[in-house]
């Protein structure tokens, strides 16, 4: 298929960098997701890969061949890059049938009619839409229209498939269905995929690796397990899943572990991984790494509990802080009950790494 490389790529608009010094290598057959909040540069990066915009700095290569370069200037047009793209808003033509939409790029390429029909039927079957080939977009559901958009991108047999927030307009059940469909298709075809989303669950479910972007730069690149369990900083921790981020004073740093005292009025001390040289730290505790234990070091009061089927989500007031706690099973502790909490796992970061995250965490 294809090995895609971004080498020091940047894009500036009116003197402001939307993407800056971004370097990535997407291996042949890999599924890489660009994850981050709105305005972090992920869609701009995808548009540069597709050839819709030229980078201000750096270069983009496919199997070692330059597609875009700022110096010396190189710009291969989108139609000659051998890529397929699926957009957020489907972009299917309302005056064409499902089959007509899928066949369109092949007809533009002036392929023989028999080949156009054969490839169109094959890819419609691949996305389970062969029975709807004669229908118009207005006769299809949102999920079916997205399947048509995916089929149209695949019918040209691209070396790289680019997907820009393709599931954001679908309701929850359809999102899960299409997520499974895309993952299965990528595994069967072995195609190289670059996927853009701000949805954390989507990134975790689909990706071989995740690149977390912030302000146009890659903050961390790794497998879903690595990024979730070993986030590089508080921003990354808040980018994937829920994170309790708690200010603390460093009591002792020994080897790869730090003992901290929470700055919440409770005076509770806990151990956290990570050696901190500063006097202050920010501690990350995932909700599932907290459990109710009468002998636990954290003392608080349950404020609310929400049963979500697979788990129960609690809000527990500890000193001046409100912590998220998630447990399996049914509700076991009711609001108003005083509880102790034990910490299974925590990560300490230097307090100087903390900043506004755009994921709902306040500046401290």
Coordinates of C-alpha atoms in Angstrom, one line a residue:
X1 CA 0.0 0.0 0.0
X2 CA 1.8 3.2 1.2
X3 CA 4.1 4.7 3.8
X4 CA 3.3 8.3 4.5
X5 CA 5.8 10.7 6.0
X6 CA 5.3 14.3 7.3
X7 CA 8.7 16.0 7.9
X8 CA 8.6 19.3 9.8
X9 CA 5.3 20.3 8.2
X10 CA 3.8 23.6 9.1
X11 CA 0.9 25.8 7.9
X12 CA 0.6 29.5 8.7
X13 CA -2.4 31.7 8.0
X14 CA -1.9 35.5 8.2
X15 CA 1.3 35.0 10.2
X16 CA -0.3 32.6 12.7
X17 CA 0.8 28.9 12.8
X18 CA -2.2 26.5 12.6
X19 CA 0.3 23.6 12.3
X20 CA 4.0 23.9 13.3
X21 CA 7.0 21.6 13.0
X22 CA 4.8 18.5 12.7
X23 CA 6.7 15.2 12.0
X24 CA 4.9 11.9 11.7
X25 CA 5.4 8.6 9.9
X26 CA 2.4 6.5 9.0
X27 CA 3.5 3.0 8.2
X28 CA 2.2 0.9 5.4
X29 CA -1.2 -0.5 6.4
X30 CA -1.3 1.4 9.7
X31 CA -4.4 3.1 11.1
X32 CA -3.3 6.5 12.6
X33 CA -5.7 8.9 14.3
X34 CA -5.1 12.6 14.8
X35 CA -6.9 13.5 18.0
X36 CA -7.4 16.9 19.6
X37 CA -9.9 19.7 20.3
X38 CA -11.2 22.1 17.7
X39 CA -8.5 24.4 16.4
X40 CA -5.6 22.1 17.2
X41 CA -4.6 21.7 13.5
X42 CA -5.8 18.1 12.8
X43 CA -8.1 19.0 9.8
X44 CA -5.5 21.4 8.4
X45 CA -2.9 18.5 8.6
X46 CA -5.3 16.2 6.7
X47 CA -6.0 18.8 4.1
X48 CA -2.2 19.2 3.5
X49 CA -1.9 15.4 3.1
X50 CA -4.8 15.4 0.6
X51 CA -3.2 18.2 -1.4
X52 CA -6.0 20.7 -0.9
X53 CA -3.6 23.2 0.7
X54 CA 0.2 23.6 0.3
X55 CA 2.3 23.6 3.5
X56 CA 4.1 26.7 4.5
X57 CA 7.0 24.7 5.8
X58 CA 8.3 21.1 5.6
X59 CA 7.4 18.3 3.2
X60 CA 5.1 15.4 2.8
X61 CA 6.3 12.2 1.2
X62 CA 4.5 9.0 0.0
X63 CA 6.8 6.0 -0.3
X64 CA 9.7 8.4 -0.3
X65 CA 8.3 10.5 -3.2
X66 CA 7.6 14.1 -2.4
X67 CA 4.0 15.1 -2.7
X68 CA 4.3 18.6 -1.1
X69 CA 7.3 20.6 -0.1
X70 CA 7.8 24.3 0.8
X71 CA 11.4 24.4 -0.5
X72 CA 12.1 23.6 -3.2
X73 CA 8.4 24.0 -4.1
X74 CA 6.6 20.8 -4.9
X75 CA 2.8 20.4 -5.1
X76 CA 1.3 17.3 -6.5
X77 CA -2.4 17.9 -7.2
X78 CA -5.0 15.9 -5.1
X79 CA -6.2 13.8 -8.1
X80 CA -2.6 12.5 -8.7
X81 CA -1.9 11.5 -5.1
X82 CA -3.7 8.2 -5.2
X83 CA -5.7 9.0 -2.1
X84 CA -9.3 8.7 -1.1
X85 CA -11.1 11.1 1.3
X86 CA -14.3 10.8 3.3
X87 CA -15.7 14.1 4.6
X88 CA -17.8 14.9 7.7
X89 CA -20.8 16.0 5.7
X90 CA -20.9 12.9 3.3
X91 CA -20.7 15.1 0.2
X92 CA -22.8 12.8 -1.9
X93 CA -24.5 14.2 -4.9
X94 CA -28.3 14.3 -4.5
X95 CA -29.1 14.0 -8.2
X96 CA -27.1 10.7 -8.5
X97 CA -28.0 7.2 -7.3
X98 CA -25.8 5.4 -4.8
X99 CA -24.2 3.5 -7.7
X100 CA -23.8 6.8 -9.6
X101 CA -22.1 8.5 -6.7
X102 CA -19.6 5.6 -6.3
X103 CA -18.9 5.2 -10.1
X104 CA -18.4 9.0 -10.6
X105 CA -14.6 9.1 -10.0
X106 CA -14.1 6.1 -12.3
X107 CA -16.1 7.7 -15.1
X108 CA -14.1 10.8 -14.8
X109 CA -11.0 8.7 -15.2
X110 CA -12.6 7.4 -18.4
X111 CA -12.3 3.7 -17.5
X112 CA -14.1 1.2 -19.6
X113 CA -17.8 0.8 -18.8
X114 CA -17.5 -2.9 -17.8
X115 CA -14.7 -2.1 -15.3
X116 CA -16.7 0.8 -13.9
X117 CA -19.7 -1.4 -13.3
X118 CA -17.6 -4.3 -11.9
X119 CA -15.6 -2.1 -9.4
X120 CA -18.7 -0.2 -8.4
X121 CA -20.7 -3.4 -7.6
X122 CA -17.7 -4.9 -5.8
X123 CA -17.2 -1.9 -3.5
X124 CA -20.9 -1.4 -2.8
X125 CA -21.0 -5.1 -1.7
X126 CA -18.0 -4.4 0.5
X127 CA -19.9 -1.7 2.4
X128 CA -23.1 -3.7 2.4
X129 CA -24.9 -1.3 0.1
X130 CA -25.3 -3.3 -3.1
X131 CA -29.1 -3.7 -2.4
X132 CA -29.5 0.1 -2.3
X133 CA -27.5 0.9 -5.5
X134 CA -30.5 2.4 -7.3
X135 CA -31.6 4.7 -4.5
X136 CA -31.0 8.4 -4.3
X137 CA -29.3 10.0 -1.2
X138 CA -32.6 11.4 0.1
X139 CA -33.9 7.8 0.2
X140 CA -31.0 6.7 2.4
X141 CA -30.3 7.1 6.1
X142 CA -27.3 9.1 7.4
X143 CA -25.4 5.9 8.0
X144 CA -26.2 4.6 4.5
X145 CA -25.1 7.9 2.9
X146 CA -21.8 7.7 4.9
X147 CA -21.3 4.1 3.5
X148 CA -21.7 5.5 0.0
X149 CA -19.2 8.2 0.7
X150 CA -16.8 5.5 2.0
X151 CA -17.4 3.3 -1.0
X152 CA -16.7 6.3 -3.4
X153 CA -13.4 6.8 -1.7
X154 CA -12.5 3.1 -1.8
X155 CA -13.5 2.5 -5.4
X156 CA -10.4 4.3 -6.8
X157 CA -8.3 1.8 -4.8
X158 CA -6.4 4.5 -2.9
X159 CA -3.0 4.0 -1.4
X160 CA -4.1 6.1 1.6
X161 CA -7.6 6.7 2.9
X162 CA -8.2 10.0 4.7
X163 CA -11.2 10.4 7.0
X164 CA -12.2 13.8 8.5
X165 CA -14.7 13.4 11.4
X166 CA -16.7 11.0 9.3
X167 CA -19.0 9.8 12.1
X168 CA -19.8 13.1 13.9
X169 CA -23.2 13.6 12.2
X170 CA -24.5 10.2 13.1
X171 CA -26.4 9.2 16.2
X172 CA -24.8 7.0 18.8
X173 CA -25.9 3.5 17.6
X174 CA -25.0 4.4 14.0
X175 CA -21.6 5.7 15.1
X176 CA -20.8 2.4 16.8
X177 CA -22.0 0.4 13.7
X178 CA -19.9 2.5 11.3
X179 CA -16.9 2.5 13.6
X180 CA -17.0 -1.3 13.5
X181 CA -17.5 -1.2 9.7
X182 CA -14.5 1.0 9.2
X183 CA -12.2 -1.0 11.4
X184 CA -13.2 -4.2 9.7
X185 CA -12.7 -2.8 6.2
X186 CA -9.3 -1.4 7.1
X187 CA -8.2 -4.8 8.5
X188 CA -9.5 -6.7 5.5
X189 CA -8.0 -4.3 2.9
X190 CA -4.8 -3.6 4.8
X191 CA -5.0 0.0 3.7
X192 CA -3.1 2.9 5.2
X193 CA -5.6 5.2 7.1
X194 CA -5.3 8.7 8.6
X195 CA -8.3 9.5 10.7
X196 CA -9.3 12.8 12.2
X197 CA -11.5 13.0 15.3
X198 CA -12.1 14.8 18.6
X199 CA -14.0 11.8 19.9
X200 CA -11.8 10.0 22.5
X201 CA -13.7 6.7 22.4
X202 CA -13.5 6.7 18.6
X203 CA -9.8 7.2 18.6
X204 CA -9.3 4.4 21.2
X205 CA -11.5 1.9 19.4
X206 CA -10.1 2.4 15.9
X207 CA -6.5 3.3 16.0
X208 CA -3.2 1.4 15.8
X209 CA -1.6 4.6 17.1
X210 CA -2.9 8.0 18.2
X211 CA -1.2 11.3 17.7
X212 CA -2.6 13.8 20.2
X213 CA -2.4 17.4 18.8
X214 CA -2.3 20.6 20.7
X215 CA -1.9 24.1 19.1
X216 CA -0.6 22.5 15.9
X217 CA 2.0 20.2 17.5
X218 CA 2.1 16.5 18.3
X219 CA 2.1 16.3 22.1
X220 CA 2.2 12.5 22.3
X221 CA 2.3 9.6 19.8
X222 CA 1.6 6.0 20.8
X223 CA -0.8 3.1 20.9
X224 CA -4.1 3.7 22.6
X225 CA -2.8 1.7 25.6
X226 CA 0.3 3.8 25.9
X227 CA -1.4 7.1 25.5
X228 CA -4.2 6.3 28.0
X229 CA -2.1 4.6 30.6
X230 CA 1.1 6.7 30.3
X231 CA 0.0 10.1 29.2
X232 CA 2.9 12.5 28.6
X233 CA 1.3 15.4 30.4
X234 CA -2.0 16.5 31.9
X235 CA -3.3 17.7 28.6
X236 CA -2.9 14.2 27.1
X237 CA -4.4 12.7 30.2
X238 CA -7.5 14.9 29.8
X239 CA -7.6 14.2 26.0
X240 CA -8.3 10.4 26.5
X241 CA -11.0 9.4 28.9
X242 CA -11.8 11.2 32.2
X243 CA -9.0 12.3 34.5
X244 CA -9.1 13.7 38.0
X245 CA -6.3 16.3 37.9
X246 CA -5.4 17.3 41.5
X247 CA -2.9 19.9 42.7
X248 CA -0.5 18.6 45.3
X249 CA 2.7 19.3 47.3
X250 CA 5.6 17.0 46.9
X251 CA 6.5 15.3 50.1
X252 CA 9.2 12.9 48.9
X253 CA 10.6 11.8 45.5
X254 CA 12.4 8.5 45.5
X255 CA 13.4 6.6 42.3
X256 CA 10.4 6.4 40.0
X257 CA 7.8 7.2 42.6
X258 CA 6.7 10.5 44.3
X259 CA 4.8 10.9 47.5
X260 CA 2.5 13.9 47.5
X261 CA 0.0 15.6 49.8
X262 CA -3.2 16.8 48.1
X263 CA -3.8 20.5 48.3
X264 CA -7.5 20.2 49.0
X265 CA -7.8 20.9 52.7
X266 CA -7.8 17.2 53.6
X267 CA -4.0 16.8 54.0
X268 CA -4.2 13.3 52.5
X269 CA -1.0 11.7 51.2
X270 CA -0.8 9.3 48.3
X271 CA 1.9 7.7 46.2
X272 CA 2.2 8.4 42.5
X273 CA 4.4 7.2 39.7
X274 CA 6.9 9.7 38.2
X275 CA 9.8 11.5 39.9
X276 CA 9.1 15.2 40.4
X277 CA 12.0 17.6 41.1
X278 CA 9.7 20.5 41.9
X279 CA 8.0 21.3 45.2
X280 CA 4.5 21.2 43.6
X281 CA 2.9 18.6 41.3
X282 CA -0.3 17.8 39.5
X283 CA -1.6 14.3 40.1
X284 CA -3.7 12.4 37.6
X285 CA -6.1 9.7 38.9
X286 CA -8.5 7.9 36.5
X287 CA -12.0 7.4 37.9
X288 CA -11.6 3.6 37.6
X289 CA -8.4 3.8 39.7
X290 CA -10.4 5.0 42.8
X291 CA -12.3 2.5 44.9
X292 CA -14.5 2.8 48.0
X293 CA -12.5 1.6 51.0
X294 CA -13.3 2.6 54.6
X295 CA -9.5 2.6 55.4
X296 CA -8.5 4.6 52.3
X297 CA -6.5 7.8 52.7
X298 CA -9.1 10.1 51.0
X299 CA -12.2 11.0 53.0
X300 CA -15.2 12.5 51.4
X301 CA -19.0 12.5 50.8
X302 CA -20.8 11.1 47.9
X303 CA -22.6 13.9 46.1
X304 CA -24.3 12.0 43.3
X305 CA -24.4 8.6 41.6
X306 CA -25.4 7.8 38.0
X307 CA -26.0 4.2 36.8
X308 CA -24.7 3.8 33.3
X309 CA -25.2 0.1 32.7
X310 CA -21.6 -1.0 32.4
X311 CA -20.5 1.1 35.4
X312 CA -21.7 3.6 38.0
X313 CA -20.4 7.1 37.9
X314 CA -20.0 8.9 41.3
X315 CA -19.1 12.4 42.2
X316 CA -17.4 12.5 45.6
X317 CA -16.5 15.7 47.5
X318 CA -13.0 15.4 49.1
X319 CA -12.0 18.5 50.9
X320 CA -12.4 21.3 48.4
X321 CA -12.3 19.0 45.4
X322 CA -14.9 17.0 43.6
X323 CA -13.6 13.6 42.3
X324 CA -15.1 11.3 39.6
X325 CA -15.2 7.6 40.8
X326 CA -16.3 4.8 38.5
X327 CA -17.2 1.3 39.7
X328 CA -18.6 -1.8 38.0
X329 CA -22.0 -3.2 39.0
X330 CA -24.9 -1.4 40.4
X331 CA -25.2 1.5 42.8
X332 CA -23.6 0.5 46.1
X333 CA -23.3 3.9 47.8
X334 CA -26.0 6.6 48.0
X335 CA -25.6 10.4 47.9
X336 CA -24.9 11.9 51.3
X337 CA -22.9 8.9 52.6
X338 CA -19.4 9.6 54.0
X339 CA -16.8 7.3 52.4
X340 CA -13.1 6.5 52.2
X341 CA -11.3 6.2 48.9
X342 CA -8.3 4.1 48.0
X343 CA -6.1 5.0 45.1
X344 CA -5.0 2.1 42.9
X345 CA -2.8 4.1 40.6
X346 CA -1.8 7.7 40.2
X347 CA 0.6 9.7 38.0
X348 CA 2.4 12.8 39.1
X349 CA 3.5 15.6 36.8
X350 CA 5.5 18.7 37.4
X351 CA 3.1 21.6 38.2
X352 CA 4.8 23.7 35.6
X353 CA 3.3 21.4 32.9
X354 CA -0.2 22.5 33.7
X355 CA -2.2 24.8 31.4
X356 CA -5.7 25.2 30.0
X357 CA -6.6 22.0 28.1
X358 CA -9.7 22.9 26.1
X359 CA -11.1 19.6 27.4
X360 CA -13.0 21.2 30.3
X361 CA -10.2 21.4 32.9
X362 CA -9.6 24.8 34.5
X363 CA -6.3 26.7 34.5
X364 CA -4.6 26.6 37.9

